Short mmCIF file of C-alpha atoms in Angstrom, two decimals:
data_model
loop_
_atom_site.label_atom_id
_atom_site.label_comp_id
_atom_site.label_asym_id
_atom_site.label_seq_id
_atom_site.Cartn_x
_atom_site.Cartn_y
_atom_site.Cartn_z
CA UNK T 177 0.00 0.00 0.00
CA UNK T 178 1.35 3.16 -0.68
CA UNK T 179 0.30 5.57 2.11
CA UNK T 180 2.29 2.26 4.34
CA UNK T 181 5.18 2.74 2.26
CA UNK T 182 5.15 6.60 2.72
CA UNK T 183 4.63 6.58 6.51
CA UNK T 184 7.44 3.79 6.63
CA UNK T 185 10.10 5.82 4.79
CA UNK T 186 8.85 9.09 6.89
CA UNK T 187 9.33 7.06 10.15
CA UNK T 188 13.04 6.09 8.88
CA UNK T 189 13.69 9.42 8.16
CA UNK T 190 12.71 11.16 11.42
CA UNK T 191 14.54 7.87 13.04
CA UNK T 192 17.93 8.92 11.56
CA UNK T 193 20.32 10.12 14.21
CA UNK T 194 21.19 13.49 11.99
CA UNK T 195 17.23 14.81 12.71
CA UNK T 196 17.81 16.99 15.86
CA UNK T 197 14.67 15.44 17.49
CA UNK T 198 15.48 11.54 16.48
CA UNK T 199 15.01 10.67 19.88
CA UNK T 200 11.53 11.05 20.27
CA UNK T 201 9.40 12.68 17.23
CA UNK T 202 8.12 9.64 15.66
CA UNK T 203 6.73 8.75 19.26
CA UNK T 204 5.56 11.75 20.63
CA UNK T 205 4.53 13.73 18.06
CA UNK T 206 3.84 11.97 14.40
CA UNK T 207 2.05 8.85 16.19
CA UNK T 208 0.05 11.62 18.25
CA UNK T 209 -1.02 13.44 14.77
CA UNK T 210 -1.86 10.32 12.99
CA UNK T 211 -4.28 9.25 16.10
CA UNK T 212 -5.41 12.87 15.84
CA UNK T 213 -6.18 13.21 12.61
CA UNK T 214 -7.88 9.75 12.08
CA UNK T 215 -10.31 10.42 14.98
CA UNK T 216 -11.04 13.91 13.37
CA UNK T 217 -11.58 12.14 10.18
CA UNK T 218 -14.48 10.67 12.18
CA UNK T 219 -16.41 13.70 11.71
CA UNK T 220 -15.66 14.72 8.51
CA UNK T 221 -16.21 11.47 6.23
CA UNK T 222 -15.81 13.65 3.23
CA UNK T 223 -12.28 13.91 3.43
CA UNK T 224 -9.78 11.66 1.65
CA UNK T 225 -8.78 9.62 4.30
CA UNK T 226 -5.45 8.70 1.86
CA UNK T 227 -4.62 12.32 1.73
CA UNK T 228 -5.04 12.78 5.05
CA UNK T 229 -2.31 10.22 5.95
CA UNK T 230 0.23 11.41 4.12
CA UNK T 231 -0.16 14.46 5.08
CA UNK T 232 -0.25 13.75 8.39
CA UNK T 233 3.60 12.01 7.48
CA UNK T 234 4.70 15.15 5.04
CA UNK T 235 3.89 18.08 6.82
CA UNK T 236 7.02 17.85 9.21
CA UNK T 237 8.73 15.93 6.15
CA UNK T 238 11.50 18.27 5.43
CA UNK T 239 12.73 19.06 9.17
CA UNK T 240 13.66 15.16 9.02
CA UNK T 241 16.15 16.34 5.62
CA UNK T 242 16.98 19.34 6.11
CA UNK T 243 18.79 21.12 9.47
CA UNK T 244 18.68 24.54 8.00
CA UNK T 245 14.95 25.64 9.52
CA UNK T 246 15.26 28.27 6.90
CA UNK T 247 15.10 26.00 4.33
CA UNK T 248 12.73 23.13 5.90
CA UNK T 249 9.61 24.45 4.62
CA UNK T 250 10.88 24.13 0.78
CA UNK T 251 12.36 21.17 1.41
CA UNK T 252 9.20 19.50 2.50
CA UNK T 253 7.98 20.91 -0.86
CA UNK T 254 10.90 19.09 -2.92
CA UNK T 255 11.86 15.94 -0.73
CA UNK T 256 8.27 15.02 -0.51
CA UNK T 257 7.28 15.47 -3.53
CA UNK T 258 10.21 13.47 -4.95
CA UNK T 259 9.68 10.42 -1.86
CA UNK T 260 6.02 10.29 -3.12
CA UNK T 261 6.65 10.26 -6.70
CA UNK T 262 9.34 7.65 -6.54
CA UNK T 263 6.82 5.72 -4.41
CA UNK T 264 4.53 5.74 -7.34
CA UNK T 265 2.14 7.76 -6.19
CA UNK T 266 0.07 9.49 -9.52
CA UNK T 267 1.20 12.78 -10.20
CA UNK T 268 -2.25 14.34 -9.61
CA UNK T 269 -2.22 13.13 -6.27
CA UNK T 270 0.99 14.41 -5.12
CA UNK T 271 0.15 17.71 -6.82
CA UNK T 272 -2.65 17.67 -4.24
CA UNK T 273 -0.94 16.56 -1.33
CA UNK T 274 2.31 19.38 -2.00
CA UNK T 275 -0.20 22.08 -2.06
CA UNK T 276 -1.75 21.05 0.71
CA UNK T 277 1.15 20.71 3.18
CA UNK T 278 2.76 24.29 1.88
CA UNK T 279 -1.23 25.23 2.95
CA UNK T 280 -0.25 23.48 6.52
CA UNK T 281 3.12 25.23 6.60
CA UNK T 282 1.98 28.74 6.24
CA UNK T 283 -0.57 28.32 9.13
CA UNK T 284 1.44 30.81 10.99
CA UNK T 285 0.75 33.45 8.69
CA UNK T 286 -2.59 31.87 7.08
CA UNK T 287 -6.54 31.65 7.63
CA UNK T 288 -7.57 27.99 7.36
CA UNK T 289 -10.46 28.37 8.52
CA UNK T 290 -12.25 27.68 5.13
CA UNK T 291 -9.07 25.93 3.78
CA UNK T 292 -9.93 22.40 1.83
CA UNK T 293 -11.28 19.92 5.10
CA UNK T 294 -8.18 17.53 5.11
CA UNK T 295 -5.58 20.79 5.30
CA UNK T 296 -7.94 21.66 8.40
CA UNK T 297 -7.58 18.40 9.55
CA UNK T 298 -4.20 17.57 10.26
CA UNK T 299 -3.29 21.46 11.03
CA UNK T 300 -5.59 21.00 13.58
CA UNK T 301 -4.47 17.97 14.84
CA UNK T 302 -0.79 18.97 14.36
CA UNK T 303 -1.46 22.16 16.64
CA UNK T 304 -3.64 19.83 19.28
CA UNK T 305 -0.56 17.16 19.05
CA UNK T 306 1.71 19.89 20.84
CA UNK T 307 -0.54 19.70 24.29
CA UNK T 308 -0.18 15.95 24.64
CA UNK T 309 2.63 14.22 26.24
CA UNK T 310 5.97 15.60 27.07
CA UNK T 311 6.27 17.81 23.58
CA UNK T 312 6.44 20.87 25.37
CA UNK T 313 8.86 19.51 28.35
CA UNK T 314 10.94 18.16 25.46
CA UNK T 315 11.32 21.67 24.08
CA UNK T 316 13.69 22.55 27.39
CA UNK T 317 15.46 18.92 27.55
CA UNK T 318 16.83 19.88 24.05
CA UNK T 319 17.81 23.44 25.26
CA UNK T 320 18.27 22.92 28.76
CA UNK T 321 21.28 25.72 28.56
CA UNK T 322 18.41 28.63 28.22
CA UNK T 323 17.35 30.54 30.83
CA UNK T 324 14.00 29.29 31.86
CA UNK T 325 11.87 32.34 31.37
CA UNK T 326 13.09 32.19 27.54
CA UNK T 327 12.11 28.47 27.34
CA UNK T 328 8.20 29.37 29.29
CA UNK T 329 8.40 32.46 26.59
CA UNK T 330 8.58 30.36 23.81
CA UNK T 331 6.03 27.53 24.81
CA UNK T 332 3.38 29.99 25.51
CA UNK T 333 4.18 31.68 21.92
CA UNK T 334 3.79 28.11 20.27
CA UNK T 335 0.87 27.22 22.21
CA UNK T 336 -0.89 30.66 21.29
CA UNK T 337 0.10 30.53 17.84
CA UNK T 338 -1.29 26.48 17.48
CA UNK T 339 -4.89 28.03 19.20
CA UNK T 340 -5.14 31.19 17.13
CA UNK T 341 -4.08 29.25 13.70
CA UNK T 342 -3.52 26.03 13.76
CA UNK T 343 -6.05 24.41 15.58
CA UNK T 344 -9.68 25.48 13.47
CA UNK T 345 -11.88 22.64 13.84
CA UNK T 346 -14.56 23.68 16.15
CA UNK T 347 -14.31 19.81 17.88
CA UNK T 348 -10.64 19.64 17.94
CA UNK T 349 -11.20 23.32 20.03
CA UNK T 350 -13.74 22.58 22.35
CA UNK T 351 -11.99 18.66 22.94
CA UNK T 352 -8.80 21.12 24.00
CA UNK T 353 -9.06 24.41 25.22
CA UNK T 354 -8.74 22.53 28.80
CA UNK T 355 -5.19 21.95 27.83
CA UNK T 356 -4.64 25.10 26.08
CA UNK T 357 -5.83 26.96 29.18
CA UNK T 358 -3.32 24.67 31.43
CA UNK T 359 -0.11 24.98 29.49
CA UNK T 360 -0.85 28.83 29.07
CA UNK T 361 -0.88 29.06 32.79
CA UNK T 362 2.35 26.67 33.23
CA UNK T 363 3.85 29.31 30.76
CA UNK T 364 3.47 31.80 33.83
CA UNK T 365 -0.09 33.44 32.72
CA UNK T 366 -1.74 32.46 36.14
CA UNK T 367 -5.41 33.14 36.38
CA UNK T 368 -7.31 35.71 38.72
CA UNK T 369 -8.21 32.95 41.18
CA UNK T 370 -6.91 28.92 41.23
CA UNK T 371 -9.26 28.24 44.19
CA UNK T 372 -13.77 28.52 42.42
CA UNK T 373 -15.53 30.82 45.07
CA UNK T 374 -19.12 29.25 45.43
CA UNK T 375 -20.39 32.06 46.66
CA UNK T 376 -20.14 33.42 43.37
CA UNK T 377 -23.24 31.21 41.76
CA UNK T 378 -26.43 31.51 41.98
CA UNK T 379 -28.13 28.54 43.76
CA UNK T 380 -29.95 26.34 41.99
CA UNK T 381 -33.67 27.45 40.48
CA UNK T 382 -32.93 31.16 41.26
CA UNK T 383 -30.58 33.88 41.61
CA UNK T 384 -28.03 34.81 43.93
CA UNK T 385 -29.34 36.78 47.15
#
């Protein structure tokens, strides 16, 4: 099967010991998407449940090639495209699935809201992905030489820019804005309160007196 083949060679090449994050991406974060995305598929059985596998395994394609980050974006674009193609994928597929993930890569910058339903998809499970597990904890094992308010900086600037962009499928937000709100406040944005003051609803069948 070819999506098999394609999620086999993406797994080898996130595996190899010259991808900074060969430790633990394959694990922690590509498994997570793939999970992700196939229980989003659930409610959206118009997609292309094909497409939405390899994308799920070419999105991140060219960090695995590719150390410059400068360049990783583009080289998603060209190594995937070439992986696929020698695969055998048709060319009309891989067409689709190239546009697609450049779609996924300019998220940042992007509004997917009304982007084709597999791009939403696995941007929104990509951008869920980062709240489960140790993917933010593995963020300061990686650069534990950074001052600690630089490393709580940065998470809190991923996680806003995954909630604001990434993550657009109403289910995929209401299934996670408990873990959005938690990892914002382990960032250091603490609430008001931590402790709920009961005095502050109304009993039952009326209104506070």
């Amino acid at each position: 099967m070819l999506v098999a083949a394609f999620r086999a060679a993406s797994i080898r090449s996130a595996s190899q010991p010259g991808f900074v994050h060969h430790a633990w991406y394959v694990r922690y974060h590509l498994e997570i998407v793939e999970k992700l995305a196939l229980e989003l598929v659930e409610h959206h059985p118009q997609a292309d449940r094909s497409l939405v596998e390899v994308l799920v395994w070419l999105h991140d394609y060219g960090k695995t090639v590719e150390p410059d980050r400068d360049r990783q974006d583009q080289a998603t674009l060209i190594a995937g495209r070439r992986e696929l193609t020698n695969l055998g994928f048709p060319a009309k597929f891989v067409d689709r699935a190239v546009s697609y993930a450049e779609l996924i890569d300019m998220s940042a910058g992007a509004d997917l809201t009304t982007a084709p339903i597999e791009v939403r998809i696995v941007s929104s499970a990509d951008g869920c992905s980062h709240f489960i597990g140790p993917f933010m904890h593995l963020w300061w094992w990686e650069n534990a030489e950074r001052p600690y308010g630089d490393l709580m900086a940065e998470n809190r600037r991923k996680a806003v820019t995954d909630w604001n962009r990434k993550i657009v499928l109403p289910e995929a937000r209401a299934a996670f804005e408990a873990r959005y709100q938690f990892l914002i406040e382990q960032s250091g944005d603490f609430p008001e309160r931590f402790i709920h003051d009961p005095r502050a609803v109304p009993p039952r069948g009326g209104e506070a007196r």
